[in-house]
Amino acid sequence: MQDVTIRRALLSVSDKTGLFELGAALARHGVELVSTGGTAKALREAGLEVRDISDLTGFPEMMDGRVKTLHPKVHGGLLAVRDNAEHVAAMEAHEIGAIDLVVVNLYPFAATVAKGADRDEIIENIDIGGPSMVRSAAKNHASVTILTDPADYARLIAEMDEKAGATSYDFRRLCAAKAYAATAEYDSMIAGWFANVDQGEAFPPRMAVPMRLGQSLRYGENPHQQAALYLPAFAGSDTLADHQQVQGKELSYNNLADADAALELVSEFRDGPPTVVIIKHANPCGVATGETLIEAYRAAFQCDTVSAFGGIIAVNRPLDGPTAEAITEIFTEVVCAPEADEAARAVFAKKKNLRLILTGPLPDPARPGMTMKSIAGGMLVQNRDNGRISRDDLKVVTKRAPTEQELADCLFAWTIAKHVRSNAIVYAKDGVTAGIGAGQMNRRDSSRIAAIRAREAAEAAGWSAPRTVGSAVASDAFFPFPDGLLAAAEAGATAVIQPGGSLGDDAVIAAADEAGLAMVFTGMRHFRH
């Protein structure tokens, strides 16, 4: 494929970034500029000679600008195959001139939705003529150059300067691919808005998920896997990737996954007392509240000092210097905080590899949203597990009702268990996790592992007894048999919180009564896979 000299360009943009520099460069190469409405006005104000689209088509813009470029003299000039004799004859017969370059960026649909505009304004920001021109130009990229992103203007200028006003086929092909991706993303945003927002349809018959490349990653979960981070095209998403990395090495695939898990969990306590979460392999290994952030950190760290090494930490308060000093006593991969004071930043600055992420206000844990998980040949989609319970939701099922302190410990442990991989068992006492058992194939083993962690923590700290003694234990799903519950009783737990609903509930309740345990049912399960 040969180079194509650009003689006529059609420009119609919503985003005027870089427009004047591009227009000046095109004029320097003797390119005729054809434009619409506000774009033509802006180019003229910059001192450039512009031909109105209505002059090209012989037809006025009408209907508040809804109809201006949907015309054979536009699309004929874009779609005609230049070396096809019949196409050339049709152009001559109908006085259609070739258009060699199209510069279009589309009406700001996503931004209009994000600012909370009413339905009429949103509908008016659905671009029709723009995508039509983009698709026509991209289809005929053998002869036409299409630009949809101001970031590409400089490259076009360099290309034309190098090739005496022409573009190469390779350049046009790349631009066409980007253009079709842009229109696909645009249409998917519109389809998603109609289905999810306008019609309230959570699971439409067809689902398009517009995503943009956020960054390429060094590798995936393992070095032999390639990976990248994609971001939602709609603005205003509560995503970890939207937050500010202040310092440290580039975030890896695993860093992002773990930091996301940490942020999700610590957000449960956004309105609570100072709270620290320590995550390892997407599971919490220690969570604690305290009077101060450093007190909470010390308590969370003591829960499992071995697993905390190389972990990810999230806090629900602005990070202070003393807490930062404590965190840097061991190797930590990532720290997430709403903000960090100057003292904390100075401490972390000495640890060049430590990644500090400032999240701003923590997201609402009850916010709506969807989660997606790929399976072979498909995608599982569900709404977020944003279910929460209060004391009023609990049903006491044992002879002994829990004390006020046991209730508080139950609710704290239950909140943590929601974020632990199933089967999940969490012991907690006085706003601190005592032991966490995650990801086991049966609930009894999770209970035993959590108790082992608690005993190891007590030995490391020199305590006379593990914190499971007098604790509450939470299970993310029901106990099908008494064995898991009895393992918790053996560890010293005095109160139990679980969903209930098993065929074996009566036997489990009887075992709890015999052991003197207080037990409450939530009626809600929190499996996590």
Coordinates of C-alpha atoms in Angstrom, one line a residue:
M1 CA 0.0 0.0 0.0
Q2 CA 1.3 3.4 -1.0
D3 CA 1.5 6.7 0.9
V4 CA -1.6 9.0 0.5
T5 CA -1.2 12.7 0.3
I6 CA -3.7 14.6 2.5
R7 CA -5.4 17.4 0.4
R8 CA -8.7 17.8 2.3
A9 CA -9.4 17.3 6.0
L10 CA -12.8 17.2 7.8
L11 CA -12.5 18.3 11.4
S12 CA -15.4 18.0 13.9
V13 CA -14.4 17.7 17.6
S14 CA -15.9 18.1 21.0
D15 CA -12.5 18.2 22.7
K16 CA -10.6 21.1 21.3
T17 CA -7.3 20.0 22.9
G18 CA -4.5 20.4 20.3
L19 CA -6.9 21.5 17.6
F20 CA -5.2 24.8 16.8
E21 CA -1.7 23.2 16.5
L22 CA -3.1 20.5 14.2
G23 CA -5.0 23.0 12.1
A24 CA -1.9 25.1 11.6
A25 CA 0.2 22.1 10.7
L26 CA -2.4 21.0 8.1
A27 CA -2.6 24.5 6.7
R28 CA 1.2 24.6 6.4
H29 CA 0.9 21.5 4.2
G30 CA -1.7 23.2 2.0
V31 CA -4.6 21.0 3.3
E32 CA -8.1 22.3 2.8
L33 CA -9.9 22.4 6.1
V34 CA -13.6 21.6 6.2
S35 CA -15.4 21.8 9.5
T36 CA -18.7 21.9 11.4
G37 CA -20.3 24.4 13.9
G38 CA -18.1 25.1 16.9
T39 CA -15.0 23.5 15.5
A40 CA -15.1 25.8 12.4
K41 CA -15.7 28.8 14.7
A42 CA -12.7 27.8 16.9
L43 CA -10.4 27.3 13.9
R44 CA -11.4 30.7 12.4
E45 CA -10.7 32.4 15.7
A46 CA -7.2 31.0 15.5
G47 CA -6.8 32.7 12.2
L48 CA -7.2 29.6 9.9
E49 CA -9.2 29.5 6.7
V50 CA -12.1 27.0 7.0
R51 CA -14.8 25.8 4.7
D52 CA -18.1 25.1 6.3
I53 CA -19.6 21.6 6.0
S54 CA -22.8 23.1 4.6
D55 CA -20.8 24.7 1.7
L56 CA -19.3 21.2 0.9
T57 CA -22.7 19.4 1.0
G58 CA -24.8 22.2 -0.4
F59 CA -27.2 21.5 2.5
P60 CA -27.6 23.5 5.7
E61 CA -26.9 22.2 9.2
M62 CA -30.3 21.6 10.8
M63 CA -32.3 20.3 13.7
D64 CA -30.0 21.8 16.4
G65 CA -27.0 20.2 14.7
R66 CA -28.4 16.7 14.6
V67 CA -28.1 16.6 10.8
K68 CA -24.9 18.1 9.3
T69 CA -22.5 15.4 8.1
L70 CA -25.0 12.6 7.2
H71 CA -24.7 13.4 3.5
P72 CA -23.5 11.5 0.4
K73 CA -21.0 14.3 -0.3
V74 CA -19.4 13.5 3.0
H75 CA -19.6 9.7 3.1
G76 CA -19.1 9.3 -0.6
G77 CA -15.9 11.3 -0.2
L78 CA -14.8 9.0 2.6
L79 CA -15.9 5.6 1.2
A80 CA -15.0 5.8 -2.4
V81 CA -12.3 3.4 -3.5
R82 CA -9.8 5.6 -5.3
D83 CA -8.7 3.1 -7.9
N84 CA -12.2 1.8 -8.6
A85 CA -13.3 3.2 -12.0
E86 CA -17.0 3.0 -11.1
H87 CA -16.5 4.8 -7.8
V88 CA -14.5 7.5 -9.5
A89 CA -17.1 7.9 -12.2
A90 CA -19.9 8.2 -9.5
M91 CA -17.8 10.9 -7.7
E92 CA -17.4 12.9 -10.9
A93 CA -21.1 12.5 -11.8
H94 CA -22.3 13.8 -8.4
E95 CA -19.5 16.3 -7.8
I96 CA -18.2 14.5 -4.7
G97 CA -14.7 15.4 -3.7
A98 CA -12.4 13.0 -1.9
I99 CA -11.8 13.5 1.9
D100 CA -8.3 12.3 2.9
L101 CA -8.3 13.0 6.6
V102 CA -11.1 12.9 9.3
V103 CA -10.4 14.3 12.8
V104 CA -13.3 13.5 15.1
N105 CA -13.8 13.0 18.8
L106 CA -17.3 12.2 19.9
Y107 CA -19.9 14.0 22.0
P108 CA -18.9 13.6 25.7
F109 CA -21.6 11.0 26.6
A110 CA -19.7 9.4 29.6
A111 CA -18.9 12.8 31.1
T112 CA -22.5 13.9 30.7
V113 CA -23.8 10.8 32.5
A114 CA -21.1 11.2 35.2
K115 CA -22.1 14.8 36.1
G116 CA -25.7 13.7 36.8
A117 CA -27.4 15.3 33.8
D118 CA -31.0 14.6 33.1
R119 CA -32.2 12.2 30.5
D120 CA -32.8 14.7 27.8
E121 CA -29.3 16.1 28.0
I122 CA -27.8 12.6 28.0
I123 CA -29.8 11.7 24.9
E124 CA -28.6 14.9 23.2
N125 CA -25.0 13.8 23.9
I126 CA -25.4 10.6 21.9
D127 CA -23.3 11.3 18.8
I128 CA -24.6 10.1 15.5
G129 CA -22.7 11.8 12.7
G130 CA -19.4 11.5 14.4
P131 CA -19.4 7.7 14.7
S132 CA -20.7 7.4 11.2
M133 CA -17.8 9.4 9.8
V134 CA -15.3 7.5 12.0
R135 CA -16.5 4.2 10.7
S136 CA -16.6 5.3 7.1
A137 CA -13.1 6.7 7.2
A138 CA -11.8 3.6 9.1
K139 CA -13.3 1.2 6.6
N140 CA -11.5 3.0 3.8
H141 CA -8.2 3.3 5.6
A142 CA -6.5 2.3 2.4
S143 CA -7.0 5.9 1.3
V144 CA -8.2 7.8 4.4
T145 CA -6.6 8.7 7.7
I146 CA -8.8 8.8 10.7
L147 CA -7.9 10.4 14.1
T148 CA -10.2 10.0 17.2
D149 CA -7.7 10.9 19.9
P150 CA -5.9 14.3 20.4
A151 CA -3.0 12.3 21.7
D152 CA -2.3 11.2 18.2
Y153 CA -2.2 14.7 16.6
A154 CA 1.5 15.1 17.2
R155 CA 2.2 11.8 15.5
L156 CA 0.2 12.8 12.5
I157 CA 2.1 16.0 12.2
A158 CA 5.4 14.2 12.4
E159 CA 4.2 11.7 9.8
M160 CA 3.2 14.4 7.4
D161 CA 6.4 16.4 7.9
E162 CA 8.4 13.3 7.2
K163 CA 6.4 12.3 4.1
A164 CA 5.8 15.7 2.5
G165 CA 2.1 15.9 3.5
A166 CA 1.3 12.2 3.2
T167 CA 0.6 9.3 5.6
S168 CA 1.8 5.7 5.3
Y169 CA -0.5 2.7 5.1
D170 CA 0.8 1.3 8.4
F171 CA -0.1 4.6 10.1
R172 CA -3.6 4.6 8.6
R173 CA -4.1 1.0 9.6
L174 CA -3.2 1.7 13.2
C175 CA -5.4 4.7 13.3
A176 CA -8.3 2.7 11.9
A177 CA -8.0 0.0 14.5
K178 CA -8.0 2.6 17.2
A179 CA -11.0 4.3 15.6
Y180 CA -13.1 1.1 15.6
A181 CA -12.1 0.5 19.3
A182 CA -13.3 4.1 20.1
T183 CA -16.7 3.6 18.4
A184 CA -17.1 0.2 20.0
E185 CA -16.4 1.7 23.4
Y186 CA -18.7 4.6 22.8
D187 CA -21.6 2.3 21.7
S188 CA -21.1 0.0 24.7
M189 CA -21.3 2.9 27.1
I190 CA -24.6 4.0 25.5
A191 CA -25.9 0.4 25.6
G192 CA -24.9 0.0 29.2
W193 CA -26.6 3.2 30.2
F194 CA -29.8 2.3 28.5
A195 CA -29.8 -1.2 30.0
N196 CA -28.6 -0.5 33.5
V197 CA -29.5 3.1 34.3
D198 CA -32.4 4.1 32.0
Q199 CA -34.2 0.7 32.1
G200 CA -32.8 -0.7 35.4
E201 CA -31.9 -4.0 33.8
A202 CA -29.0 -5.6 35.8
F203 CA -28.4 -8.5 33.4
P204 CA -29.4 -7.4 29.9
P205 CA -29.6 -10.0 27.0
R206 CA -26.3 -8.6 25.7
M207 CA -23.6 -7.0 27.8
A208 CA -20.8 -4.7 26.6
V209 CA -18.2 -3.7 29.1
P210 CA -16.2 -0.6 27.9
M211 CA -12.7 -0.7 29.3
R212 CA -9.5 1.2 28.5
L213 CA -5.9 0.1 29.0
G214 CA -4.7 1.7 32.2
Q215 CA -1.2 0.4 32.2
S216 CA 0.8 -2.6 31.1
L217 CA 2.1 -4.7 33.9
R218 CA 5.5 -6.4 34.1
Y219 CA 3.8 -9.8 34.3
G220 CA 0.7 -11.5 35.8
E221 CA 0.4 -13.6 38.9
N222 CA 3.5 -15.4 37.8
P223 CA 6.5 -14.3 35.6
H224 CA 5.5 -16.5 32.7
Q225 CA 2.1 -14.7 32.4
Q226 CA 1.5 -11.4 30.6
A227 CA -0.8 -8.9 32.2
A228 CA -2.3 -5.4 32.0
L229 CA -4.7 -3.2 34.0
Y230 CA -7.9 -2.1 32.3
L231 CA -10.0 0.7 33.6
P232 CA -13.8 1.4 33.2
A233 CA -14.5 3.9 30.5
F234 CA -17.1 5.6 32.6
A235 CA -15.7 8.3 34.8
G236 CA -16.2 8.4 38.6
S237 CA -15.6 4.7 39.3
D238 CA -14.5 3.8 42.8
T239 CA -11.5 1.8 41.7
L240 CA -8.1 1.3 43.2
A241 CA -6.5 2.3 40.0
D242 CA -8.0 5.8 40.2
H243 CA -6.0 6.6 43.3
Q244 CA -2.7 8.3 43.6
Q245 CA 0.6 6.3 44.0
V246 CA 2.9 8.7 45.9
Q247 CA 6.0 6.7 45.8
G248 CA 7.5 3.2 45.3
K249 CA 8.0 0.7 42.6
E250 CA 5.4 0.1 39.9
L251 CA 2.4 -1.8 41.2
S252 CA 2.4 -5.4 40.1
Y253 CA -0.6 -7.6 39.2
N254 CA -0.5 -9.2 42.7
N255 CA 0.0 -5.8 44.4
L256 CA -3.1 -4.5 42.7
A257 CA -5.2 -7.6 43.6
D258 CA -4.0 -7.5 47.2
A259 CA -4.4 -3.8 47.6
D260 CA -7.9 -4.0 46.2
A261 CA -8.8 -6.7 48.8
A262 CA -7.3 -4.5 51.6
L263 CA -9.2 -1.4 50.4
E264 CA -12.5 -3.3 50.2
L265 CA -12.1 -4.6 53.8
V266 CA -10.9 -1.4 55.4
S267 CA -13.8 0.5 53.8
E268 CA -16.1 -1.5 56.0
F269 CA -14.7 0.6 58.8
R270 CA -14.6 4.0 57.1
D271 CA -16.9 5.5 59.8
G272 CA -15.5 3.5 62.6
P273 CA -12.5 3.9 65.0
P274 CA -8.9 3.8 63.8
T275 CA -8.6 0.5 61.9
V276 CA -5.7 -1.3 60.3
V277 CA -6.0 -4.2 57.8
I278 CA -3.0 -6.4 56.9
I279 CA -3.5 -8.6 53.7
K280 CA -1.5 -11.4 52.3
H281 CA -2.5 -13.2 49.1
A282 CA -5.9 -11.4 49.1
N283 CA -6.7 -12.7 52.6
P284 CA -6.6 -10.7 55.9
C285 CA -4.0 -12.0 58.3
G286 CA -4.6 -9.3 60.9
V287 CA -7.3 -6.7 61.5
A288 CA -7.7 -4.4 64.5
T289 CA -9.3 -1.3 65.8
G290 CA -7.8 0.9 68.5
E291 CA -7.8 4.3 70.2
T292 CA -5.0 5.4 67.8
L293 CA -3.8 4.2 64.4
I294 CA -0.5 2.9 65.8
E295 CA -2.3 1.0 68.5
A296 CA -4.5 -0.6 65.9
Y297 CA -1.4 -1.4 63.7
R298 CA 0.4 -3.1 66.6
A299 CA -2.6 -5.2 67.5
A300 CA -3.2 -6.2 63.8
F301 CA 0.4 -7.1 63.4
Q302 CA 0.5 -9.3 66.5
C303 CA -2.3 -11.5 65.1
D304 CA 0.1 -13.1 62.6
T305 CA 3.6 -11.6 62.6
V306 CA 4.9 -14.3 60.2
S307 CA 2.3 -13.7 57.4
A308 CA 2.4 -9.9 57.8
F309 CA 6.0 -9.9 56.3
G310 CA 5.7 -8.7 52.7
G311 CA 2.1 -7.8 53.2
I312 CA -0.3 -5.1 52.1
I313 CA -1.6 -2.6 54.7
A314 CA -4.7 -0.4 54.5
V315 CA -5.8 2.1 57.1
N316 CA -9.0 4.1 57.5
R317 CA -7.4 7.3 58.9
P318 CA -4.8 9.7 57.5
L319 CA -1.4 8.0 58.2
D320 CA 0.8 9.6 60.8
G321 CA 4.5 9.5 61.4
P322 CA 4.6 7.1 64.4
T323 CA 2.4 4.5 62.6
A324 CA 4.6 4.9 59.5
E325 CA 7.7 4.2 61.6
A326 CA 6.1 1.1 63.0
I327 CA 5.1 -0.2 59.6
T328 CA 8.6 0.2 58.3
E329 CA 10.0 -2.1 61.0
I330 CA 9.3 -5.0 58.7
F331 CA 9.2 -5.4 54.9
T332 CA 5.9 -4.2 53.5
E333 CA 4.9 -4.1 49.9
V334 CA 2.1 -1.6 49.8
V335 CA 0.4 0.9 52.1
C336 CA -3.0 2.3 51.3
A337 CA -4.4 5.3 53.3
P338 CA -6.9 8.1 52.7
E339 CA -4.1 10.6 53.3
A340 CA -0.6 10.7 54.8
D341 CA 0.9 13.6 56.8
E342 CA 4.4 15.0 56.1
A343 CA 6.0 13.0 58.8
A344 CA 4.6 9.7 57.4
R345 CA 5.7 10.6 53.9
A346 CA 9.2 11.5 55.2
V347 CA 9.4 8.1 56.9
F348 CA 8.3 6.2 53.8
A349 CA 10.6 8.2 51.5
K350 CA 13.5 6.3 53.1
K351 CA 12.0 3.1 51.8
K352 CA 12.2 3.7 48.1
N353 CA 10.6 0.5 47.1
L354 CA 7.6 0.7 49.4
R355 CA 4.5 1.7 47.4
L356 CA 2.3 4.3 49.1
I357 CA -1.2 4.8 47.7
L358 CA -3.4 7.7 48.8
T359 CA -7.1 6.7 48.3
G360 CA -8.9 9.9 49.4
P361 CA -12.2 9.2 51.1
L362 CA -12.9 5.5 51.4
P363 CA -15.7 4.2 49.2
D364 CA -19.1 3.2 50.7
P365 CA -19.0 -0.5 51.3
A366 CA -22.8 -0.7 50.6
R367 CA -22.4 0.9 47.2
P368 CA -24.0 -0.9 44.2
G369 CA -21.9 -2.5 41.5
M370 CA -21.0 -5.6 39.6
T371 CA -18.2 -8.1 39.8
M372 CA -17.0 -10.3 37.0
K373 CA -15.1 -13.5 37.0
S374 CA -13.9 -15.3 33.8
I375 CA -14.5 -19.0 33.3
A376 CA -13.5 -21.1 30.3
G377 CA -15.6 -19.7 27.4
G378 CA -17.6 -17.2 29.5
M379 CA -18.0 -14.7 32.3
L380 CA -19.7 -15.0 35.6
V381 CA -21.4 -11.7 36.6
Q382 CA -23.0 -10.8 39.9
N383 CA -23.8 -7.8 42.0
R384 CA -21.3 -6.9 44.7
D385 CA -21.5 -8.6 48.0
N386 CA -22.5 -5.4 49.8
G387 CA -24.8 -7.1 52.3
R388 CA -24.5 -5.8 55.8
I389 CA -26.1 -6.7 59.1
S390 CA -26.8 -5.0 62.4
R391 CA -27.7 -6.3 65.8
D392 CA -31.4 -6.1 64.9
D393 CA -30.8 -8.7 62.2
L394 CA -29.4 -11.3 64.5
K395 CA -31.4 -14.2 65.8
V396 CA -30.3 -15.8 69.1
V397 CA -30.7 -19.6 68.7
T398 CA -29.1 -20.9 71.9
K399 CA -30.3 -21.0 75.5
R400 CA -27.7 -18.4 76.5
A401 CA -27.8 -15.0 74.7
P402 CA -24.5 -13.3 74.0
T403 CA -23.4 -10.4 76.2
E404 CA -23.0 -6.9 74.8
Q405 CA -19.2 -7.5 74.4
E406 CA -19.8 -10.8 72.7
L407 CA -22.3 -9.2 70.3
A408 CA -19.7 -6.5 69.4
D409 CA -17.1 -9.2 68.9
C410 CA -19.5 -11.3 66.8
L411 CA -20.2 -8.4 64.5
F412 CA -16.6 -7.4 64.1
A413 CA -15.6 -11.0 63.3
W414 CA -18.5 -11.3 60.9
T415 CA -17.3 -8.2 59.0
I416 CA -13.8 -9.7 58.6
A417 CA -15.1 -13.2 57.6
K418 CA -17.0 -11.6 54.7
H419 CA -13.5 -10.8 53.2
V420 CA -11.8 -14.1 53.9
R421 CA -11.6 -16.8 51.2
S422 CA -14.0 -19.7 51.9
N423 CA -14.2 -21.7 54.0
A424 CA -13.6 -18.8 56.4
I425 CA -13.3 -18.8 60.2
V426 CA -12.4 -15.7 62.2
Y427 CA -11.9 -15.4 65.9
A428 CA -12.0 -11.9 67.4
K429 CA -11.9 -10.2 70.7
D430 CA -12.1 -6.6 71.7
G431 CA -12.0 -5.3 68.2
V432 CA -8.9 -7.4 67.2
T433 CA -8.7 -10.6 65.2
A434 CA -7.3 -13.4 67.3
G435 CA -7.0 -16.0 64.5
I436 CA -8.0 -16.3 60.9
G437 CA -8.5 -19.6 59.0
A438 CA -8.9 -19.2 55.2
G439 CA -9.5 -21.2 52.1
Q440 CA -9.8 -24.7 53.5
M441 CA -11.9 -27.4 52.0
N442 CA -13.8 -28.1 55.2
R443 CA -14.9 -25.7 58.0
R444 CA -13.3 -27.8 60.8
D445 CA -9.8 -27.4 59.4
S446 CA -10.3 -23.6 59.0
S447 CA -11.4 -23.4 62.6
R448 CA -8.3 -25.4 63.7
I449 CA -5.9 -23.4 61.6
A450 CA -7.3 -20.2 63.0
A451 CA -6.8 -21.5 66.5
I452 CA -3.2 -22.5 65.7
R453 CA -2.5 -19.0 64.4
A454 CA -3.8 -17.6 67.7
R455 CA -1.6 -19.9 69.8
E456 CA 1.5 -19.0 67.7
A457 CA 0.7 -15.3 68.2
A458 CA 0.4 -15.8 72.0
E459 CA 3.7 -17.6 72.1
A460 CA 5.4 -14.9 70.0
A461 CA 4.0 -12.1 72.3
G462 CA 4.6 -14.0 75.5
W463 CA 0.9 -14.0 76.5
S464 CA -0.3 -16.5 79.0
A465 CA -3.2 -17.6 76.8
P466 CA -4.2 -17.1 73.1
R467 CA -6.7 -14.4 72.4
T468 CA -9.2 -17.0 71.2
V469 CA -10.0 -17.6 74.9
G470 CA -13.2 -15.6 75.5
S471 CA -13.5 -14.6 71.8
A472 CA -16.3 -14.7 69.3
V473 CA -16.0 -16.8 66.2
A474 CA -17.5 -16.1 62.8
S475 CA -18.1 -18.5 60.0
D476 CA -18.9 -17.3 56.5
A477 CA -21.3 -20.1 55.9
F478 CA -23.3 -22.5 58.2
F479 CA -21.7 -25.2 60.2
P480 CA -23.1 -28.4 58.6
F481 CA -21.9 -30.5 61.6
P482 CA -21.0 -29.7 65.2
D483 CA -17.3 -30.5 64.7
G484 CA -16.2 -27.1 63.4
L485 CA -18.1 -25.4 66.2
L486 CA -16.7 -27.7 68.9
A487 CA -13.2 -27.0 67.5
A488 CA -13.9 -23.3 68.2
A489 CA -15.1 -24.1 71.7
E490 CA -11.9 -26.0 72.4
A491 CA -10.0 -22.9 71.3
G492 CA -11.8 -21.0 74.0
A493 CA -14.5 -19.2 72.0
T494 CA -17.6 -18.3 74.0
A495 CA -19.9 -16.9 71.2
V496 CA -20.6 -17.8 67.6
I497 CA -22.0 -16.0 64.6
Q498 CA -23.0 -17.8 61.5
P499 CA -25.7 -17.7 58.8
G500 CA -27.6 -20.8 59.9
G501 CA -29.8 -22.7 57.4
S502 CA -28.1 -26.1 57.5
L503 CA -30.1 -29.3 57.8
G504 CA -27.9 -30.0 60.8
D505 CA -28.8 -26.7 62.6
D506 CA -30.6 -28.6 65.4
A507 CA -27.5 -30.7 66.2
V508 CA -25.2 -27.7 66.0
I509 CA -27.4 -25.7 68.3
A510 CA -27.6 -28.6 70.8
A511 CA -23.8 -28.9 70.7
A512 CA -23.5 -25.1 71.3
D513 CA -25.8 -25.3 74.3
E514 CA -23.9 -28.3 75.8
A515 CA -20.7 -26.3 75.4
G516 CA -22.2 -23.2 77.0
L517 CA -21.8 -21.1 73.9
A518 CA -24.0 -18.2 72.8
M519 CA -24.9 -18.4 69.1
V520 CA -26.6 -16.0 66.7
F521 CA -27.8 -16.6 63.1
T522 CA -27.5 -13.9 60.5
G523 CA -29.5 -15.4 57.7
M524 CA -26.9 -14.2 55.3
R525 CA -24.0 -16.1 53.8
H526 CA -20.6 -14.6 52.6
F527 CA -18.9 -17.2 50.4
R528 CA -15.8 -15.8 48.7
H529 CA -14.1 -17.8 45.9

